[in-house]
JSON list of C-alpha atoms in Angstrom, two decimals:
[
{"chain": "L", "resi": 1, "resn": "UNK", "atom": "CA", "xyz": [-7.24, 9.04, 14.29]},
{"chain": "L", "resi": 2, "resn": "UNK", "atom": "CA", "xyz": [-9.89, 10.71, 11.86]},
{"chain": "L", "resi": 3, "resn": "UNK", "atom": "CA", "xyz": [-7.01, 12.46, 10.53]},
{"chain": "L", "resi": 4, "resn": "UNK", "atom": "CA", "xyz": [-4.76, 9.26, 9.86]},
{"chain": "L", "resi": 5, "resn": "UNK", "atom": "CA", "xyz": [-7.66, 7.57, 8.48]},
{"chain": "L", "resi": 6, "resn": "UNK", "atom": "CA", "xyz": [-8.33, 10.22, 6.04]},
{"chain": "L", "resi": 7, "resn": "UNK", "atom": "CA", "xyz": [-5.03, 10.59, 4.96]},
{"chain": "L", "resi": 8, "resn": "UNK", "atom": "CA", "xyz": [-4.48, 6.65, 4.14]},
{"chain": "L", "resi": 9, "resn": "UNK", "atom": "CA", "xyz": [-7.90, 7.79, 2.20]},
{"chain": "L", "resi": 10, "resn": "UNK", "atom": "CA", "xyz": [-5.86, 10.26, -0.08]},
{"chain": "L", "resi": 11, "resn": "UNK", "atom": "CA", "xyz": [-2.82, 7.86, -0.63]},
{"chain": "L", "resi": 12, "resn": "UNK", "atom": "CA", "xyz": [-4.49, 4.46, -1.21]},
{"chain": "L", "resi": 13, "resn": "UNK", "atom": "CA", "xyz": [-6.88, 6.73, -4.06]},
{"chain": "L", "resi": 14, "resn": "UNK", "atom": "CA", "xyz": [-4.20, 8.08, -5.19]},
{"chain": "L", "resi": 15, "resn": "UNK", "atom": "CA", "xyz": [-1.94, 5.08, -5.87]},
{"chain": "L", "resi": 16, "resn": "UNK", "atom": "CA", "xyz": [-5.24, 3.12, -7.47]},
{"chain": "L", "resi": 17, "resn": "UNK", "atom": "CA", "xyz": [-4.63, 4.84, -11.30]},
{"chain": "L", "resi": 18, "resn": "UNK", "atom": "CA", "xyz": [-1.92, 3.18, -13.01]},
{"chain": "L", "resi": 19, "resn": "UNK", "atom": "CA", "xyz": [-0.83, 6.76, -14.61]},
{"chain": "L", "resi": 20, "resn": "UNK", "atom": "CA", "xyz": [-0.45, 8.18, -11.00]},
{"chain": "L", "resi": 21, "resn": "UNK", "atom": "CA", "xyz": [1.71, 5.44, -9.99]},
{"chain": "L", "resi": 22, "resn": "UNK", "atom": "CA", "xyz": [3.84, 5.82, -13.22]},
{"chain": "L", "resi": 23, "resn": "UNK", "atom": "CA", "xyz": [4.53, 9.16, -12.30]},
{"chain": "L", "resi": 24, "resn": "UNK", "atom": "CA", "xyz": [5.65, 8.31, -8.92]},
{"chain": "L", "resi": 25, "resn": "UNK", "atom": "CA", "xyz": [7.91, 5.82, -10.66]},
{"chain": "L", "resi": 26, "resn": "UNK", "atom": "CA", "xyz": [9.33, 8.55, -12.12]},
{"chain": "L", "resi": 27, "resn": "UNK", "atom": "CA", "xyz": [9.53, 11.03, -10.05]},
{"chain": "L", "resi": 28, "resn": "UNK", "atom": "CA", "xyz": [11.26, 8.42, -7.93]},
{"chain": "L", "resi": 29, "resn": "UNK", "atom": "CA", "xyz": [14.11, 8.76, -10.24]},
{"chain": "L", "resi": 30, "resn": "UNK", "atom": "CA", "xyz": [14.07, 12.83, -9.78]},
{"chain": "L", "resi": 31, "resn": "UNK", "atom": "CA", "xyz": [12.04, 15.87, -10.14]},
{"chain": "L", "resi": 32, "resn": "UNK", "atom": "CA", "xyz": [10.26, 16.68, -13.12]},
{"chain": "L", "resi": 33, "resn": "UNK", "atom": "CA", "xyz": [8.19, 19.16, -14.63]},
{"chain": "L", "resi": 34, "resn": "UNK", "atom": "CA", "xyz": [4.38, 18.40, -15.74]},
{"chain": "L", "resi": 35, "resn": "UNK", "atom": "CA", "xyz": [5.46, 18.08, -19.45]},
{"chain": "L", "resi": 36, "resn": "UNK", "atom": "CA", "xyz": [8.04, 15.69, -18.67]},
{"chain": "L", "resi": 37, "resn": "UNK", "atom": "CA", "xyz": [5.51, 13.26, -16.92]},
{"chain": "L", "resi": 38, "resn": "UNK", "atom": "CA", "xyz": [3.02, 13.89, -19.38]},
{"chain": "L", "resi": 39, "resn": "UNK", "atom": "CA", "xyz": [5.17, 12.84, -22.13]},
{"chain": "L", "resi": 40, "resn": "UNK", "atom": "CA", "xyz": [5.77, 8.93, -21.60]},
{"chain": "L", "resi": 41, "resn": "UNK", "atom": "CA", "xyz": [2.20, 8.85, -20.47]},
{"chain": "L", "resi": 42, "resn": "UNK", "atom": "CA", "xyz": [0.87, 9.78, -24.00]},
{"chain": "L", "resi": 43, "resn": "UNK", "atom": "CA", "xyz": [-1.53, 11.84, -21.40]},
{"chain": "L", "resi": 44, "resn": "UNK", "atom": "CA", "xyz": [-2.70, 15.81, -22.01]},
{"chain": "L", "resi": 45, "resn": "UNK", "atom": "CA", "xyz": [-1.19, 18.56, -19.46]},
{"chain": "L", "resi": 46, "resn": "UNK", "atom": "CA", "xyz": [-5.09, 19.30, -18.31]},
{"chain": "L", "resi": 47, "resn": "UNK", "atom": "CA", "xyz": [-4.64, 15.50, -17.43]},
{"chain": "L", "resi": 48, "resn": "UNK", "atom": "CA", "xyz": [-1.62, 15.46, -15.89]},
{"chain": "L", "resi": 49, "resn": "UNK", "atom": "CA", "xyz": [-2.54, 18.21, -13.96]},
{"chain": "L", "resi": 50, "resn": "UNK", "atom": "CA", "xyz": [-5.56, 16.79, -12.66]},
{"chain": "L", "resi": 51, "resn": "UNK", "atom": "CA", "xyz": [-3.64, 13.39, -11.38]},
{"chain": "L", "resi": 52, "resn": "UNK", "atom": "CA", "xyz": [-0.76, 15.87, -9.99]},
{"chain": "L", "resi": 53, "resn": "UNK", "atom": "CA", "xyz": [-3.52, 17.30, -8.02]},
{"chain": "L", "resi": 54, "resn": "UNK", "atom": "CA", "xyz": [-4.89, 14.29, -6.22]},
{"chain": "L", "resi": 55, "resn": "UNK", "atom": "CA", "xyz": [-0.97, 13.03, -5.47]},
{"chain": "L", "resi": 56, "resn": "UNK", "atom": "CA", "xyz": [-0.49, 16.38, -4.15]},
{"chain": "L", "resi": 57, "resn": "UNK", "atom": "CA", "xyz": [-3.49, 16.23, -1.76]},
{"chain": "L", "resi": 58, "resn": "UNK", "atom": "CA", "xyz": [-2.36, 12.52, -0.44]},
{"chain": "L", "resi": 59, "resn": "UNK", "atom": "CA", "xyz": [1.50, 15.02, -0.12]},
{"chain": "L", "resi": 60, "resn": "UNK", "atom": "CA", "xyz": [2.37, 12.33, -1.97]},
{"chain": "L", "resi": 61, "resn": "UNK", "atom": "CA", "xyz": [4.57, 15.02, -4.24]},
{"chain": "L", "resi": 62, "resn": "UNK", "atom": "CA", "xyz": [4.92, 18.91, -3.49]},
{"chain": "L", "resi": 63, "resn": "UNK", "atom": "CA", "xyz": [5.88, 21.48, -6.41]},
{"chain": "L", "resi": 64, "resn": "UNK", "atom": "CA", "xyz": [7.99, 24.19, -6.87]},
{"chain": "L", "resi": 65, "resn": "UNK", "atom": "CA", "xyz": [7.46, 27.74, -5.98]},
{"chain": "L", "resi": 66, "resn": "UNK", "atom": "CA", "xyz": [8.81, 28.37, -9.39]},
{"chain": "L", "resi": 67, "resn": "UNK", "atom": "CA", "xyz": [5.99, 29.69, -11.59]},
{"chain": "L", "resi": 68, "resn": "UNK", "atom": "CA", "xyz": [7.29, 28.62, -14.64]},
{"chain": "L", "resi": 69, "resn": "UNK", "atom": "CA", "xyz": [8.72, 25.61, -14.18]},
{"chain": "L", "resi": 70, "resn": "UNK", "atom": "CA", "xyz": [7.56, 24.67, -11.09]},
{"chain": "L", "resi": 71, "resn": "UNK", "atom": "CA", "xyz": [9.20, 20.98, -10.83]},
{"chain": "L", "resi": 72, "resn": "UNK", "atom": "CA", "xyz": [7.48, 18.44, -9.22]},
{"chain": "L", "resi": 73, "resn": "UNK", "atom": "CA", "xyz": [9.32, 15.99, -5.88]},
{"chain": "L", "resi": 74, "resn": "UNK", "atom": "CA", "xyz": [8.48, 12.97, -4.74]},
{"chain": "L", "resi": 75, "resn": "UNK", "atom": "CA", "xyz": [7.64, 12.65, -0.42]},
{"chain": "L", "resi": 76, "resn": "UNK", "atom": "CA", "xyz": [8.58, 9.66, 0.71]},
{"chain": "L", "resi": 77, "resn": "UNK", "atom": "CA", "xyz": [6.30, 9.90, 4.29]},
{"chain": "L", "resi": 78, "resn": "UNK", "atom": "CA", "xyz": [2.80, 8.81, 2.91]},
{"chain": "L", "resi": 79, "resn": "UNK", "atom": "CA", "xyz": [4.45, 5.42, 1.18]},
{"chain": "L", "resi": 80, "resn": "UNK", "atom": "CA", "xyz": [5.58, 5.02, 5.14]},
{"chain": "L", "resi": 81, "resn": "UNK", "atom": "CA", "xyz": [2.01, 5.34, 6.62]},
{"chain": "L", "resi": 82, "resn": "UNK", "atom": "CA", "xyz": [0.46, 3.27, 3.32]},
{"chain": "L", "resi": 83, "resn": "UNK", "atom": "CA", "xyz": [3.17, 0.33, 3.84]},
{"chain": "L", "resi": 84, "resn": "UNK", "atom": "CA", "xyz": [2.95, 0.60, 7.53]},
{"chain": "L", "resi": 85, "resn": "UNK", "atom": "CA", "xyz": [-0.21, -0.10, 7.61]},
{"chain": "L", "resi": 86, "resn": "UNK", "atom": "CA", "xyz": [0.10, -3.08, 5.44]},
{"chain": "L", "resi": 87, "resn": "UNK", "atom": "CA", "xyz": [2.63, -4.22, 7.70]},
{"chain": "L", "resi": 88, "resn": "UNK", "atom": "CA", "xyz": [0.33, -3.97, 11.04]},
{"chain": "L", "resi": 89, "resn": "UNK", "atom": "CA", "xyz": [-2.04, -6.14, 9.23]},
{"chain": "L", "resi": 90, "resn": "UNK", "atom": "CA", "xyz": [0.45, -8.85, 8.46]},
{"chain": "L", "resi": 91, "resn": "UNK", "atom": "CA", "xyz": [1.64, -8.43, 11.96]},
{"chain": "L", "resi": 92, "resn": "UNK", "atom": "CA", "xyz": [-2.14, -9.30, 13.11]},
{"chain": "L", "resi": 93, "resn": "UNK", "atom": "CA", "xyz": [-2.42, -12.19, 10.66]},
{"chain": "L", "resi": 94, "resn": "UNK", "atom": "CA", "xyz": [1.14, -13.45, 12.30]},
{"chain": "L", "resi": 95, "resn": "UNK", "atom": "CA", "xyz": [0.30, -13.46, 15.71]},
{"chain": "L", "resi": 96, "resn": "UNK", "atom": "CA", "xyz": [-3.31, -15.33, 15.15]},
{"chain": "L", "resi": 97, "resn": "UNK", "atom": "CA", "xyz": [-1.15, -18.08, 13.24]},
{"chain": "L", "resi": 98, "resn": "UNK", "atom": "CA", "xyz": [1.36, -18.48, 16.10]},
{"chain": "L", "resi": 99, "resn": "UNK", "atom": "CA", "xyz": [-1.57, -18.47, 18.52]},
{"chain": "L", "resi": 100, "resn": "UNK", "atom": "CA", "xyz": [-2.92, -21.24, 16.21]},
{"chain": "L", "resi": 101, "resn": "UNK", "atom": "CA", "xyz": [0.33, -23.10, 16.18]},
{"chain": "L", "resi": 102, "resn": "UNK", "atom": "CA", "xyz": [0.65, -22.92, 19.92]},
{"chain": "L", "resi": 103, "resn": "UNK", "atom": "CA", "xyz": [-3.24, -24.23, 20.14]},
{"chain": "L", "resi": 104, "resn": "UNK", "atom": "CA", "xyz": [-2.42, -27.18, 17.87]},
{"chain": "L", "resi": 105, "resn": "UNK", "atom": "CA", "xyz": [1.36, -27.90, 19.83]},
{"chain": "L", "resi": 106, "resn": "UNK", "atom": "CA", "xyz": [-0.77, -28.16, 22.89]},
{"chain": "L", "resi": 107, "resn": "UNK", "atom": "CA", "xyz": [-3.69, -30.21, 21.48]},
{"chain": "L", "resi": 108, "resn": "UNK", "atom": "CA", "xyz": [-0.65, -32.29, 19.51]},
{"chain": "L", "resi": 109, "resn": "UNK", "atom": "CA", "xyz": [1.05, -33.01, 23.15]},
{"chain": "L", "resi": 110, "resn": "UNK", "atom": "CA", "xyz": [-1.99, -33.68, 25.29]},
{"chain": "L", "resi": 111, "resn": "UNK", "atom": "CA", "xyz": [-2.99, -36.79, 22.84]},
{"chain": "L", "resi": 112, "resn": "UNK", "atom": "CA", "xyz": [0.35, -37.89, 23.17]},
{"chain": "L", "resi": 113, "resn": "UNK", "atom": "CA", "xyz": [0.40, -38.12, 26.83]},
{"chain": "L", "resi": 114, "resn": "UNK", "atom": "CA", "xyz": [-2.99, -39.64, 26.68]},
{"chain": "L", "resi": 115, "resn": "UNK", "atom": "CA", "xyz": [-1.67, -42.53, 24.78]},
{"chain": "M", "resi": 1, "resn": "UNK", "atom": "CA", "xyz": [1.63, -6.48, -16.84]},
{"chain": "M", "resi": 2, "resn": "UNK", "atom": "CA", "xyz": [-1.97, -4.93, -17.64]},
{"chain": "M", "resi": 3, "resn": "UNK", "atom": "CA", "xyz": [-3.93, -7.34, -15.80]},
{"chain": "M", "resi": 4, "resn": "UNK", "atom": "CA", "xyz": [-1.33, -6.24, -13.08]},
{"chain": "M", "resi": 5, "resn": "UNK", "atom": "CA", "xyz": [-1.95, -3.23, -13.28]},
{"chain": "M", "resi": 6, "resn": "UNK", "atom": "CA", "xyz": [-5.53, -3.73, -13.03]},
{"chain": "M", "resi": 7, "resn": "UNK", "atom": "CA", "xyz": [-5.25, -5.23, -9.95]},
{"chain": "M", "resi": 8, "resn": "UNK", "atom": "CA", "xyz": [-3.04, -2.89, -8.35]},
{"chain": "M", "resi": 9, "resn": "UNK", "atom": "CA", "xyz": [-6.24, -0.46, -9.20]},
{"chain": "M", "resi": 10, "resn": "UNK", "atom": "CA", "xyz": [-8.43, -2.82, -7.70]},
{"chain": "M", "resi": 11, "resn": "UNK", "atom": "CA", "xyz": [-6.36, -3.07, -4.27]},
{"chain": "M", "resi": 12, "resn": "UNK", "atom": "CA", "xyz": [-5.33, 0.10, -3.63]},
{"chain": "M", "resi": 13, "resn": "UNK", "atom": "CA", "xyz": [-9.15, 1.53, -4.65]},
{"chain": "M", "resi": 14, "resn": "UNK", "atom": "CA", "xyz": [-10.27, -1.00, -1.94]},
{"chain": "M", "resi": 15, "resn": "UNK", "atom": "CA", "xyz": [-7.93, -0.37, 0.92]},
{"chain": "M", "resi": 16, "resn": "UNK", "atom": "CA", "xyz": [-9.17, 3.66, 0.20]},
{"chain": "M", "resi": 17, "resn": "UNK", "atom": "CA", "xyz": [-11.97, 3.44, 2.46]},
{"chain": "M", "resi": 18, "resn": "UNK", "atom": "CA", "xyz": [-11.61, 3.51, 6.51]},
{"chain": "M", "resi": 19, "resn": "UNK", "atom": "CA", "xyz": [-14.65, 0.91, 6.76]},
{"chain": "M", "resi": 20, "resn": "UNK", "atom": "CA", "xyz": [-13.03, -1.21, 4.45]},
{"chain": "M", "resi": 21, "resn": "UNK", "atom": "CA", "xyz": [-9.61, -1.23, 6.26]},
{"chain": "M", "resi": 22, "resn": "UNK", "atom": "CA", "xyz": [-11.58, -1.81, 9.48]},
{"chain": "M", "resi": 23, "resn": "UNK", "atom": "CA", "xyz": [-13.07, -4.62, 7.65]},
{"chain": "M", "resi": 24, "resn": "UNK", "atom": "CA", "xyz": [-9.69, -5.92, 6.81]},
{"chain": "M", "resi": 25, "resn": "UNK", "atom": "CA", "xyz": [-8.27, -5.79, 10.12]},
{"chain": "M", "resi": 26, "resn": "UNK", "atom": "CA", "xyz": [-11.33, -7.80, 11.62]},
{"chain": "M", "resi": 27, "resn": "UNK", "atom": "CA", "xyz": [-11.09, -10.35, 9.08]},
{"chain": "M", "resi": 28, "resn": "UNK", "atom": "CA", "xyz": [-7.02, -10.95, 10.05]},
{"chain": "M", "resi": 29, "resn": "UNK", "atom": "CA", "xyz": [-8.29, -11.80, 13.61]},
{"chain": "M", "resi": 30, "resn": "UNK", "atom": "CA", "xyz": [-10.32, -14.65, 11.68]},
{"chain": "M", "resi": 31, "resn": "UNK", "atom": "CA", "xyz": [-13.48, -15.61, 9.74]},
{"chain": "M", "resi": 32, "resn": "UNK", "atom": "CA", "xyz": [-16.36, -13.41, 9.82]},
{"chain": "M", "resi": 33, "resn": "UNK", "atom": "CA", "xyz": [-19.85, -13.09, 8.51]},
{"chain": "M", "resi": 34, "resn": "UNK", "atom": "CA", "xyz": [-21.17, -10.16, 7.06]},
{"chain": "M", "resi": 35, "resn": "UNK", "atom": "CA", "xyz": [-23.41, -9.13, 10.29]},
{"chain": "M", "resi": 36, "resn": "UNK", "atom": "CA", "xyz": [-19.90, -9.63, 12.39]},
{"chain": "M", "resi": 37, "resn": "UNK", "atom": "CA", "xyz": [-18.45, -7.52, 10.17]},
{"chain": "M", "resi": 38, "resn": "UNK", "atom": "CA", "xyz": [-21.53, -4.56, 9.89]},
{"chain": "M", "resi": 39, "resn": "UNK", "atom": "CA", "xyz": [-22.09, -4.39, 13.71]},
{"chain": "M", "resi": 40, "resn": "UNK", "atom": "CA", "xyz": [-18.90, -2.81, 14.81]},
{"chain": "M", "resi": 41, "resn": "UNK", "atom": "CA", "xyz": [-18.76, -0.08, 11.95]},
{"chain": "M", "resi": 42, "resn": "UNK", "atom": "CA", "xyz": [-22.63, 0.92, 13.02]},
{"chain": "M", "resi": 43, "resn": "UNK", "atom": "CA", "xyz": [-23.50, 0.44, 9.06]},
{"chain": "M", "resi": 44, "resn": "UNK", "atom": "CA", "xyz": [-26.33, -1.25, 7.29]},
{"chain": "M", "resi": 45, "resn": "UNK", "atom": "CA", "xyz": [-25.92, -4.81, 5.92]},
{"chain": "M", "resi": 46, "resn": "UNK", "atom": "CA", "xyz": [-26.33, -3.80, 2.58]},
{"chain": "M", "resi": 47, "resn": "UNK", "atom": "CA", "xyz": [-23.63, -0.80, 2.86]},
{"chain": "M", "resi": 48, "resn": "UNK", "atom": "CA", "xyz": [-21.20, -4.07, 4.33]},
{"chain": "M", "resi": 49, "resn": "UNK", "atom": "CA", "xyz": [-22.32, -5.72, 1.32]},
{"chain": "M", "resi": 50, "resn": "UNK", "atom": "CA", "xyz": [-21.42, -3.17, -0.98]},
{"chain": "M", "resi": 51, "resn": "UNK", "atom": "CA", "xyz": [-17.76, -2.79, 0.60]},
{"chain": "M", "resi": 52, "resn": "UNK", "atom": "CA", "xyz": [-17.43, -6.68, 0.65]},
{"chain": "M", "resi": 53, "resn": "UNK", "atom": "CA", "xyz": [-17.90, -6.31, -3.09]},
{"chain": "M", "resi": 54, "resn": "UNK", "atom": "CA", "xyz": [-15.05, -3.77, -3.64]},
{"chain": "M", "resi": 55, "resn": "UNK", "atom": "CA", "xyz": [-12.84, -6.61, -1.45]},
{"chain": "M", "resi": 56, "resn": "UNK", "atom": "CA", "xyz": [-13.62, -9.56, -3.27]},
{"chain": "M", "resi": 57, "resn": "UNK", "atom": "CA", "xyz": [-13.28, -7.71, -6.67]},
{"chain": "M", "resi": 58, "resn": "UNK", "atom": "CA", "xyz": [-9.94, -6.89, -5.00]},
{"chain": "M", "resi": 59, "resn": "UNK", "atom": "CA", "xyz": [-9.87, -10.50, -4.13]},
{"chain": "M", "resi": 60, "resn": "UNK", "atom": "CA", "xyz": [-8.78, -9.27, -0.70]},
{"chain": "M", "resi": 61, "resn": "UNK", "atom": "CA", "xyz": [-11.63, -11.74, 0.44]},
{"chain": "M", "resi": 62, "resn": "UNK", "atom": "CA", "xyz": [-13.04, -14.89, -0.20]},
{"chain": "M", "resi": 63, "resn": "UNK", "atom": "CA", "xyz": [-16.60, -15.97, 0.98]},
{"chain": "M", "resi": 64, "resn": "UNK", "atom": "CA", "xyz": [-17.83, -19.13, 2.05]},
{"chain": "M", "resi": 65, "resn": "UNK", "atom": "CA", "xyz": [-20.21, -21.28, -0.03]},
{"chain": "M", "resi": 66, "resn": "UNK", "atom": "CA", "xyz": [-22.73, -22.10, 2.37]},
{"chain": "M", "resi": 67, "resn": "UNK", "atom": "CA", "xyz": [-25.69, -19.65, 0.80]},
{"chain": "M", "resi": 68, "resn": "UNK", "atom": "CA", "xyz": [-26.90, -19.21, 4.73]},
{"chain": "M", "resi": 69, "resn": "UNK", "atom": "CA", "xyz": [-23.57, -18.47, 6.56]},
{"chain": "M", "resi": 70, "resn": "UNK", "atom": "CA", "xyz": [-20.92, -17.47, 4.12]},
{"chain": "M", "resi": 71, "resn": "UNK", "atom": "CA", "xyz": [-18.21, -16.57, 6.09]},
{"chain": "M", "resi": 72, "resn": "UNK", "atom": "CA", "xyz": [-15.69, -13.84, 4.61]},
{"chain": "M", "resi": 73, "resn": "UNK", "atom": "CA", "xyz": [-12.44, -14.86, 4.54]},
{"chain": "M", "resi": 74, "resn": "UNK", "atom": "CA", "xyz": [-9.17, -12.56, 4.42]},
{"chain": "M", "resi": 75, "resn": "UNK", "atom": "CA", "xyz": [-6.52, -13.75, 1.03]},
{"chain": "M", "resi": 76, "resn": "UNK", "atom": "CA", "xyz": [-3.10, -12.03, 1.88]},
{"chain": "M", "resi": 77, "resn": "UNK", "atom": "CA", "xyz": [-1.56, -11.94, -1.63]},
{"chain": "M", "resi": 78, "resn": "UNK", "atom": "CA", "xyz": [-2.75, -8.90, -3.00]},
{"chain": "M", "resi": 79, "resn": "UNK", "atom": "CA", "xyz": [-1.44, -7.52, 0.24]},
{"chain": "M", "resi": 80, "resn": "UNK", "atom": "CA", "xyz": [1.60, -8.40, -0.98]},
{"chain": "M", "resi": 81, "resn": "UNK", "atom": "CA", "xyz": [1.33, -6.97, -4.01]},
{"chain": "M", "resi": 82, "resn": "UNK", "atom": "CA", "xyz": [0.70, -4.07, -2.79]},
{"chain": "M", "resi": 83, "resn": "UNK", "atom": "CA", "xyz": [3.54, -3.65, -0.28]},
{"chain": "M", "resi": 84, "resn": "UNK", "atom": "CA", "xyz": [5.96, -5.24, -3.41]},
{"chain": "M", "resi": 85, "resn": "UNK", "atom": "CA", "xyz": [4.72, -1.73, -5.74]},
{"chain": "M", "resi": 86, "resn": "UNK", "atom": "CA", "xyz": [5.61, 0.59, -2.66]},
{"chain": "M", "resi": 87, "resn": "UNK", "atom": "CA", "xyz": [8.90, -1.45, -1.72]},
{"chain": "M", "resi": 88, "resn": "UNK", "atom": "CA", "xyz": [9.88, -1.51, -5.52]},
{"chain": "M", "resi": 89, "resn": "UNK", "atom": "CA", "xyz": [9.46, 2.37, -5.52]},
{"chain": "M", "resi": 90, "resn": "UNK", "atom": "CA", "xyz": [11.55, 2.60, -2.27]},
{"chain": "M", "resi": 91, "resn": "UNK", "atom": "CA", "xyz": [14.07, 0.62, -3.78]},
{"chain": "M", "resi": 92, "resn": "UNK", "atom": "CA", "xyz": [14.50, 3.11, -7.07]},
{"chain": "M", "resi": 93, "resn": "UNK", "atom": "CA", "xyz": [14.85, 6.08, -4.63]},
{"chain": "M", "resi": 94, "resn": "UNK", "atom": "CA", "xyz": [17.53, 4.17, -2.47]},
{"chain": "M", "resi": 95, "resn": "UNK", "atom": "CA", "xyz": [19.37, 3.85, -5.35]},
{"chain": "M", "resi": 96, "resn": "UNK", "atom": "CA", "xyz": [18.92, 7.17, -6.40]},
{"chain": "M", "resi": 97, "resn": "UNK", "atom": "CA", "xyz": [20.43, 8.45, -3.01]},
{"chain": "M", "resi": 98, "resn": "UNK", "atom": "CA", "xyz": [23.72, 6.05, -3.67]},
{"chain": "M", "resi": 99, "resn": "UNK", "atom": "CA", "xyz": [24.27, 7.15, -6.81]},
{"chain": "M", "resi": 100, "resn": "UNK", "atom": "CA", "xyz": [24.09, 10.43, -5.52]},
{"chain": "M", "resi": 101, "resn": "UNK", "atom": "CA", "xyz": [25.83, 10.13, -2.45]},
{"chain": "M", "resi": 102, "resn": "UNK", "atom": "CA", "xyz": [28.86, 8.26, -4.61]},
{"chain": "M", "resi": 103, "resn": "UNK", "atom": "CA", "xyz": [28.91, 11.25, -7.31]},
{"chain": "M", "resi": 104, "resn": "UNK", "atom": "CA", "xyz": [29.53, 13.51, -3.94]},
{"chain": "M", "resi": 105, "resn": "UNK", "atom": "CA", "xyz": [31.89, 11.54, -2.37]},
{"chain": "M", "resi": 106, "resn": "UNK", "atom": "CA", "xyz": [34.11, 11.46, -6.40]},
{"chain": "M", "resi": 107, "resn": "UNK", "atom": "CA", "xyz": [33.66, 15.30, -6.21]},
{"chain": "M", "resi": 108, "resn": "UNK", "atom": "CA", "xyz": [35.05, 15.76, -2.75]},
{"chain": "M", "resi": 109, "resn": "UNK", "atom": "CA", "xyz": [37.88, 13.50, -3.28]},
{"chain": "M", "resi": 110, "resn": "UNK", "atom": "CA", "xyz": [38.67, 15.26, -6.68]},
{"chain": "M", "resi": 111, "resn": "UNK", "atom": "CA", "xyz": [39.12, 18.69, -4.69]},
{"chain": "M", "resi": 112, "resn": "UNK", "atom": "CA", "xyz": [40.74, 17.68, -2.47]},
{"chain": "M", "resi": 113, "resn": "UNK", "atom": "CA", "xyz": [43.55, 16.49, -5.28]},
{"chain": "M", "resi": 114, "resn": "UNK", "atom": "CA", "xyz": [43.26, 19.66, -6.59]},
{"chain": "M", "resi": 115, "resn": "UNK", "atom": "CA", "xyz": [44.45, 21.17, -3.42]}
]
C-alpha cells in the first residue's frame, strides 16, 4: 500500500511541469533521444536531463542501454495506476449520488402516499 | 492554453501527496470540516490546513463561508481535466500502434505478392 502510494507520489510530481508532460507527448509519438526533446522545448540538455530523471523514477519512461544514443520510451503502466485512481474516485462520487437519488425517490414517494 | 497548463501543474502537484489523496477520497463520501478531515490522517490542523491550501489552489475544493464551520467541499472538474491530459496521451499512442500495425499488415501482404 506504502508502495502504491509512493509511486502515485512519483507520477502525479512528475506530470505537474508542463515540460515533462510535453515530453511525454512526444515520446508518445516514439522514442527519442535527449536532444530531440530538448529541442522543441527551447530547454538545455542539463535540463532535460534533470526532468528525464524524475519521469524515469515515476518509470514513467526507461532509456536505452545504448551509451551514445541511449533513446528514451514511453511506459504506459504508471498513466494506468494515475487514471485509475482518478477513476475510483469518480466511482465513489457515483455511488454517493445514486445513494442520494435513491434517498430522495423514497422521500419523493412517501409524501405522495401521504397525500 | 497557458492558464491550462497552469492548472494542470496545480492538479497534478496536489494529487502528489498520499494525505492529500486521502483527503480527496473523504471529501467524495461528502462534506467535511477540516478537523473531519485531520483526525483520520493523525496530522495537526494546521498541516490539514496547509494541504487544504494546495486543493483549493487546485480548486479541487471549495470551502464553506460560514467563518466557524466551513465545510470543504470536493469540485470534480479538474478531475476531469486531469483524466482528459492522460486519456489524450493514450489516445496518440493508440494511434501510434494502428499506424503501425497497418504499415505491418501492407508489408506482409506485399511479400506475400512477391512470392
Amino acid at each position: 500500500m506504502v508502495k502504491y502510494e509512493t509511486q502515485l507520489d512519483a507520477i502525479f510530481t512528475a506530470l505537474a511541469h508542463p515540460a515533462r508532460r510535453a515530453m511525454l507527448a512526444r515520446l508518445g509519438k516514439g522514442e527519442a533521444t535527449v536532444g530531440e526533446l530538448a529541442e522543441p522545448l527551447g530547454v538545455s540538455l542539463p535540463a532535460v536531463t534533470k526532468h528525464l530523471n524524475m519521469l524515469e523514477r515515476a518509470n514513467l519512461i526507461t532509456r536505452g542501454k545504448n551509451a551514445q544514443w541511449r533513446p528514451c520510451r514511453l511506459e504506459e503502466a504508471p498513466f494506468n495506476a494515475a487514471s485509475d485512481w482518478i477513476d475510483a474516485q469518480r466511482r465513489i462520487w457515483e455511488s454517493r449520488l445514486d445513494r442520494l437519488e435513491n434517498y430522495l425517490h423514497t422521500i419523493e414517494q412517501r409524501d405522495r402516499r401521504k397525500r
